[in-house]
PDB file of C-alpha atoms in Angstrom:
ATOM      1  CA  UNK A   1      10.497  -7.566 -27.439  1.00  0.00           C
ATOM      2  CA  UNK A   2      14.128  -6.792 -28.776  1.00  0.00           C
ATOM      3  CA  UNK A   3      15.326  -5.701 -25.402  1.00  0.00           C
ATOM      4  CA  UNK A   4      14.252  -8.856 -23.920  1.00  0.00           C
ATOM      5  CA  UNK A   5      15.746 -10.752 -26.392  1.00  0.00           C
ATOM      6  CA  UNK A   6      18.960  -9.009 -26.448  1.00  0.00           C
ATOM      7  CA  UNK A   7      19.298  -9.242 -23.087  1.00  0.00           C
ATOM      8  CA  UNK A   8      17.823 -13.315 -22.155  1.00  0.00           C
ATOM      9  CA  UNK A   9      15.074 -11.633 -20.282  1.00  0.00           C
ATOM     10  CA  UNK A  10      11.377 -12.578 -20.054  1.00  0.00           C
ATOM     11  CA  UNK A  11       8.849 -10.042 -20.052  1.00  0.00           C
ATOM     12  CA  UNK A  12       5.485 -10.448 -17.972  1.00  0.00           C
ATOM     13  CA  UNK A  13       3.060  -7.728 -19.086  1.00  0.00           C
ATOM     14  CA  UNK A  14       1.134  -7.413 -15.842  1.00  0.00           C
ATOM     15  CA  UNK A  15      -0.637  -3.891 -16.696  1.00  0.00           C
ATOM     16  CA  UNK A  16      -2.139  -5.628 -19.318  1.00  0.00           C
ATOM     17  CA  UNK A  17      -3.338  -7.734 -17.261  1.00  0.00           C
ATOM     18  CA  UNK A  18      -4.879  -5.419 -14.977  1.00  0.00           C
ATOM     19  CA  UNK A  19      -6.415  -3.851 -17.785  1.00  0.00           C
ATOM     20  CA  UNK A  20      -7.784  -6.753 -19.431  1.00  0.00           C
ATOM     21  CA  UNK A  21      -9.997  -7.052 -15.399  1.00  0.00           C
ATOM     22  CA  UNK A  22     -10.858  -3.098 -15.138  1.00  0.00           C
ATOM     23  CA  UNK A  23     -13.462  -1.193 -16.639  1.00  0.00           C
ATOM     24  CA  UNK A  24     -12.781   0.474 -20.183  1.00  0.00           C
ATOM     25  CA  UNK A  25      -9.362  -0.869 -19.758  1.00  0.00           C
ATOM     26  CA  UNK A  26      -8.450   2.050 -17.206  1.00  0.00           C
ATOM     27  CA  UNK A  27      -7.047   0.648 -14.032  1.00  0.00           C
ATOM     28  CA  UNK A  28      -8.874   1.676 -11.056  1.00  0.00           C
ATOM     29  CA  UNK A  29      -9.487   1.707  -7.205  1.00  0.00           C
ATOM     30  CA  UNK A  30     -10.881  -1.981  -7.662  1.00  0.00           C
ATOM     31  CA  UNK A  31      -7.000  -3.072  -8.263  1.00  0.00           C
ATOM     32  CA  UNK A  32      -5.027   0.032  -6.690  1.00  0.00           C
ATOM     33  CA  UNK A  33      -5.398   1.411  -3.411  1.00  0.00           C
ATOM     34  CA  UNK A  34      -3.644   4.564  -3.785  1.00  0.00           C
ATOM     35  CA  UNK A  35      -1.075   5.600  -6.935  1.00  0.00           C
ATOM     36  CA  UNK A  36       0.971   2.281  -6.655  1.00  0.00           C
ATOM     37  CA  UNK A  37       0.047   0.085  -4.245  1.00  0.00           C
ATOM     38  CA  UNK A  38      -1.954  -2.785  -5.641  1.00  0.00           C
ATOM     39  CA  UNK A  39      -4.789  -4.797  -3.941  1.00  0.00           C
ATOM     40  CA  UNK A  40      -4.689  -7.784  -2.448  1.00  0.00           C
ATOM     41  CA  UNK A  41      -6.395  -9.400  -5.261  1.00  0.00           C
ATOM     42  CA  UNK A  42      -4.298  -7.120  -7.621  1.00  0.00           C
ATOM     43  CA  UNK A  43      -1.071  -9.011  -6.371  1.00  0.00           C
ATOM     44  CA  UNK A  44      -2.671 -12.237  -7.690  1.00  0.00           C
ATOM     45  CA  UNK A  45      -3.058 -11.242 -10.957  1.00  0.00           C
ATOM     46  CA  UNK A  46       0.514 -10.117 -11.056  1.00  0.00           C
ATOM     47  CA  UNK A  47       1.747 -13.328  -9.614  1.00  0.00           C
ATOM     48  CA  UNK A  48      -0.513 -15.146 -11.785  1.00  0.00           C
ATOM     49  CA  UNK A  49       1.104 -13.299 -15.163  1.00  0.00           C
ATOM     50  CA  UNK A  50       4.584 -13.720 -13.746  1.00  0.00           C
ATOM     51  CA  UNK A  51       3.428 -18.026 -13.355  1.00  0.00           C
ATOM     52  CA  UNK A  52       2.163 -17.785 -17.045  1.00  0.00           C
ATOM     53  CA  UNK A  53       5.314 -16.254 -17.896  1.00  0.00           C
ATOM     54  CA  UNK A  54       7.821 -18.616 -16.361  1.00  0.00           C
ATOM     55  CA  UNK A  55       5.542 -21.804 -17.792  1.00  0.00           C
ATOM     56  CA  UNK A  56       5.474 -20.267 -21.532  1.00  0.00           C
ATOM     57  CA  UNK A  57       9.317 -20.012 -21.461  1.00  0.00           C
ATOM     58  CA  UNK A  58       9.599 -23.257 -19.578  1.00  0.00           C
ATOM     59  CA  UNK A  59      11.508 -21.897 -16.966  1.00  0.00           C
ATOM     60  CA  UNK A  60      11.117 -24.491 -13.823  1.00  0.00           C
ATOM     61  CA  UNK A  61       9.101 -26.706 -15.971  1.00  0.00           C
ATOM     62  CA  UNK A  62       7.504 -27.136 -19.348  1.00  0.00           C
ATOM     63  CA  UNK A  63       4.162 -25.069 -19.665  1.00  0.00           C
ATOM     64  CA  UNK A  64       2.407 -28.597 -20.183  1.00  0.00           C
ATOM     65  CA  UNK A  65       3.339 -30.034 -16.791  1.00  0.00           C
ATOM     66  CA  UNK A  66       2.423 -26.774 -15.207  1.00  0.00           C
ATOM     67  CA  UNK A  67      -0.317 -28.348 -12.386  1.00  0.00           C
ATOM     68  CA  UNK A  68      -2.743 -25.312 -12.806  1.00  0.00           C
ATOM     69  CA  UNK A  69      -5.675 -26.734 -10.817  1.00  0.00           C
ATOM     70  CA  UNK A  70      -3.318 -27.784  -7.739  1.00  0.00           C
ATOM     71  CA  UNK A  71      -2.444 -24.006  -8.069  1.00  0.00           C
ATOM     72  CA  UNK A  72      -5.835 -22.670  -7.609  1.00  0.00           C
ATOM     73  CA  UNK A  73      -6.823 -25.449  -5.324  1.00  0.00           C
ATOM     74  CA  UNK A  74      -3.795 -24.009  -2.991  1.00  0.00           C
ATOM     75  CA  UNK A  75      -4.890 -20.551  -3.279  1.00  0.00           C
ATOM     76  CA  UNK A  76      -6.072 -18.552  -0.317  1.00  0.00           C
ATOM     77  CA  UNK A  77      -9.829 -17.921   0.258  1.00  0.00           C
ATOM     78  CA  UNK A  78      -9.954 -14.132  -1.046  1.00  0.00           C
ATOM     79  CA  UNK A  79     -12.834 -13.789   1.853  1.00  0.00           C
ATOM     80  CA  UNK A  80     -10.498 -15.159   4.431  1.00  0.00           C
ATOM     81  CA  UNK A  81      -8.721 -13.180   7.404  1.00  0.00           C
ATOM     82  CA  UNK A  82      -5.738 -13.420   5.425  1.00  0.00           C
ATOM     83  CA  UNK A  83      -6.626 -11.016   3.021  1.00  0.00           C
ATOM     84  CA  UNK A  84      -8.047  -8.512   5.208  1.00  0.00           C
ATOM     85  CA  UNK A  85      -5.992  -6.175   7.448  1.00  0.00           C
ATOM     86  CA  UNK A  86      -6.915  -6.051  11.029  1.00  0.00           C
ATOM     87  CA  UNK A  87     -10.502  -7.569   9.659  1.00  0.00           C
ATOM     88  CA  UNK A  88     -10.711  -4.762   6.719  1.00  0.00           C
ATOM     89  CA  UNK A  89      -8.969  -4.587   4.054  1.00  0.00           C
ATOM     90  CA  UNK A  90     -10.410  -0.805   3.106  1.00  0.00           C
ATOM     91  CA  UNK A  91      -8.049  -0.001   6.338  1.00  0.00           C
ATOM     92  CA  UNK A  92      -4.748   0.057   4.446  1.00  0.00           C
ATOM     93  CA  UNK A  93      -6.576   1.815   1.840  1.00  0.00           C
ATOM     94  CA  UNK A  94      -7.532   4.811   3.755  1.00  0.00           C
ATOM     95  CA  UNK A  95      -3.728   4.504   4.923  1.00  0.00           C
ATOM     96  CA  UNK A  96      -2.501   4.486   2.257  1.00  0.00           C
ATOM     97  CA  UNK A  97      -4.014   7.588   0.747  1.00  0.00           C
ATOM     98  CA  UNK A  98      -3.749   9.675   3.734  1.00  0.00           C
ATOM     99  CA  UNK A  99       0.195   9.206   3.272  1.00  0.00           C
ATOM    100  CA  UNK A 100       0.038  10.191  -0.487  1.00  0.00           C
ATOM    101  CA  UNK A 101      -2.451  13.371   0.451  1.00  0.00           C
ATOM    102  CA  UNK A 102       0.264  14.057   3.201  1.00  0.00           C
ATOM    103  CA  UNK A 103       3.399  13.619   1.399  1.00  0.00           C
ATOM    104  CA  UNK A 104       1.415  16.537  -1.462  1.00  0.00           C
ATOM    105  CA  UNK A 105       0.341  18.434   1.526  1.00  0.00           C
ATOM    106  CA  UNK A 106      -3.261  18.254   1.108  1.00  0.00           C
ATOM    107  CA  UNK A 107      -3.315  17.769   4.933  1.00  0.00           C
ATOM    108  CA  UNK A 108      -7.480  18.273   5.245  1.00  0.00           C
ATOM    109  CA  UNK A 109      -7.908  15.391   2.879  1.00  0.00           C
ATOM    110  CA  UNK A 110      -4.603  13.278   4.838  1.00  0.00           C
ATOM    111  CA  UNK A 111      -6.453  13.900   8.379  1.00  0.00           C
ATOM    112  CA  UNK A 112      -9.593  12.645   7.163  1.00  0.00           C
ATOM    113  CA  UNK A 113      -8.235   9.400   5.729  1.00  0.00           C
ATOM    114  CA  UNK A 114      -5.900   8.830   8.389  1.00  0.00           C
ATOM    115  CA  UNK A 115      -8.934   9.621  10.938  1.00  0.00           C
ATOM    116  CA  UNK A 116     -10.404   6.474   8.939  1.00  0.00           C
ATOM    117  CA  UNK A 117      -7.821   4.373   8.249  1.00  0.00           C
ATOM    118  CA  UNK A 118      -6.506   4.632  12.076  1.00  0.00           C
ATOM    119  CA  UNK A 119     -10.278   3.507  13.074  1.00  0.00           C
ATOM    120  CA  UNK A 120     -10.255   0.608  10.818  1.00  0.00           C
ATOM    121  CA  UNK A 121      -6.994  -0.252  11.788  1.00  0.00           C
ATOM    122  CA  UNK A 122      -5.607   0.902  15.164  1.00  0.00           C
ATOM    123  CA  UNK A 123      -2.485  -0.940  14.892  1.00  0.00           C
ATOM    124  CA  UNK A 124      -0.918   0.889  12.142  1.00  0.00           C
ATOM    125  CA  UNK A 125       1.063   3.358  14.280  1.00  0.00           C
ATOM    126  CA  UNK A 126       2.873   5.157  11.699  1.00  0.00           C
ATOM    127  CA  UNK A 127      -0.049   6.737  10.785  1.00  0.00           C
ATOM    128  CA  UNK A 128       0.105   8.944  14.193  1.00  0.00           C
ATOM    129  CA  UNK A 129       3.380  10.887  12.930  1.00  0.00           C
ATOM    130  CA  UNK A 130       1.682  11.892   9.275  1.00  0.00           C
ATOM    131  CA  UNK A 131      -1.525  12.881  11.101  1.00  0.00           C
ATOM    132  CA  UNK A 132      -0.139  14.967  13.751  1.00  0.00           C
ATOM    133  CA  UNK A 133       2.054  16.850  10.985  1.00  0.00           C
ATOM    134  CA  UNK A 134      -0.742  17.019   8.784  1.00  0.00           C
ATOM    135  CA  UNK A 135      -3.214  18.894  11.886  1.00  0.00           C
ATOM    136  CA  UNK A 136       0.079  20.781  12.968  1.00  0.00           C
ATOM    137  CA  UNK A 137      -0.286  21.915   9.418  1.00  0.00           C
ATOM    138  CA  UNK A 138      -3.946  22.985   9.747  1.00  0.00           C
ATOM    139  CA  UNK A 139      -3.019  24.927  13.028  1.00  0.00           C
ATOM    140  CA  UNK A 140      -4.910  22.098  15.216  1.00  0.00           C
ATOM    141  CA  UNK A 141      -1.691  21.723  17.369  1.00  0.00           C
ATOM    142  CA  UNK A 142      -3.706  20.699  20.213  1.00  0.00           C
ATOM    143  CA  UNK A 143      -4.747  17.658  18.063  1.00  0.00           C
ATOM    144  CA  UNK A 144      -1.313  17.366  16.686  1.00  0.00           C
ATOM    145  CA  UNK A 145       0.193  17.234  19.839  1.00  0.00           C
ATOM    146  CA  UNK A 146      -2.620  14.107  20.857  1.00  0.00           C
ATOM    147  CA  UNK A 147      -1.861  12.112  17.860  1.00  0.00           C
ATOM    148  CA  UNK A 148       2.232  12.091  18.412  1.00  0.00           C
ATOM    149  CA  UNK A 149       1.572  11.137  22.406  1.00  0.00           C
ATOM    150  CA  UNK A 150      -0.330   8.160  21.628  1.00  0.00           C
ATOM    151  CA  UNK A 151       2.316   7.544  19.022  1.00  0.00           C
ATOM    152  CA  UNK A 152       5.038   7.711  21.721  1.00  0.00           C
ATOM    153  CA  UNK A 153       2.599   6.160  24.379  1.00  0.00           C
ATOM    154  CA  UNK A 154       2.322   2.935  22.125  1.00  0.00           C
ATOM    155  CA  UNK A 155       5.703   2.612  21.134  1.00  0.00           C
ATOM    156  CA  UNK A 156       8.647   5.768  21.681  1.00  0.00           C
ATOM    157  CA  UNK A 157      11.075   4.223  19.584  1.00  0.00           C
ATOM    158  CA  UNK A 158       8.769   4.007  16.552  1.00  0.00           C
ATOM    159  CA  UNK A 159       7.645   7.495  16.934  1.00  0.00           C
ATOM    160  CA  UNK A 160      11.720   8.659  17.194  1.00  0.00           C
ATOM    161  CA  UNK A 161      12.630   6.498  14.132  1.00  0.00           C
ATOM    162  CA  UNK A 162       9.869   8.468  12.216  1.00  0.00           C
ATOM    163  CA  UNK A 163      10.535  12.038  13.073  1.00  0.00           C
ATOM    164  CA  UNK A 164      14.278  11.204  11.967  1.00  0.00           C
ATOM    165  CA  UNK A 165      12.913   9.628   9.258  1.00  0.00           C
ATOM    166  CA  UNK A 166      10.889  12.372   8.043  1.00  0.00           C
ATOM    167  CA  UNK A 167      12.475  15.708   9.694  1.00  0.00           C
ATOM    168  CA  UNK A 168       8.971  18.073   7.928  1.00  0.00           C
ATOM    169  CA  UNK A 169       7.154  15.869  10.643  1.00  0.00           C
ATOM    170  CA  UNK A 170       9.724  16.520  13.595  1.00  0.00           C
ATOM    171  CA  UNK A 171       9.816  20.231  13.397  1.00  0.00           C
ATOM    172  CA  UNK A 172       5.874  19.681  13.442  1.00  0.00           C
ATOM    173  CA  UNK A 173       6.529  17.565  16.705  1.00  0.00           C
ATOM    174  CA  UNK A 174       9.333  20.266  18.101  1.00  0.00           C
ATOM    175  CA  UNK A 175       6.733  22.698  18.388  1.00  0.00           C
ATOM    176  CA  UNK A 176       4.051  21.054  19.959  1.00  0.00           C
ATOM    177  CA  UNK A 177       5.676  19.015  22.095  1.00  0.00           C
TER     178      UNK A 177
END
């Protein structure tokens, strides 16, 4: 409250709104894929806090000309293509944890997430450089070496902006390539 007001700001209090939708007000896998990244439906509770918060303040408009049936009218069908990633949405959920379990090295945990995530969704390449670190790790570097070539066989420059990106995955790649 007082540093908002000292400084003009508004303040949306989007964890309270995910908390208000999750069970026993503990935010969950139902609203976060991984440790930060929210869901798709997530984002529109955020977006819809930040909305309330601009029309209570009358920022753009005053909160009584605020046309919130238009706005739900023009939403996106949650069961549309749109929201799902490469047809499933659990995809960039798998994805997502597999980097978090890599980046703590729990690389048995990271392979079997990116194993899933990669099946779901195929076109998320990165995912080729964290799982051939992560079986380099587990002394698979016959399997390491297979999931950086069909990194660099799909797109070279992607897997070379990754291992400079992340050097723990390019002295991985070094020694199996």
């Amino acid at each position: 409250g007082r540093l908002t007001q000292k400084h003009g700001l508004m303040f949306a209090d989007t964890n309270a709104a995910l908390e208000r939708l999750s069970p026993h007000g503990i935010i969950g896998h139902e609203l976060i894929y991984d440790n930060v990244h929210p869901t798709v439906g997530a984002q529109q509770v955020i977006t819809d806090e930040i909305l309330h918060t601009l029309a209570h303040h009358n920022w753009l408009a005053s909160e009584e000309n605020w046309d919130w049936k238009a706005l739900e009218e023009a939403r996106e069908d949650p069961a549309g293509d749109e929201w799902k990633v490469d047809g499933n949405l659990n995809a960039y959920r798998y994805i997502l944890s597999g980097l978090y379990l890599w980046e703590n090295q729990y690389y048995q945990e990271a392979v079997v997430d990116l194993e899933k995530g990669l099946e779901l969704m195929p076109t998320f390449l990165d995912s080729y450089v964290f799982l051939g670190d992560a079986y380099f790790h587990l002394g698979k570097k016959e399997k390491a070496r297979e999931a950086f070539q069909r990194l660099a066989a799909k797109d070279s420059k992607l897997l070379q902006f990754l291992l400079n990106k992340y050097p723990e995955a390019n002295l991985s790649y070094l020694q199996v390539a």
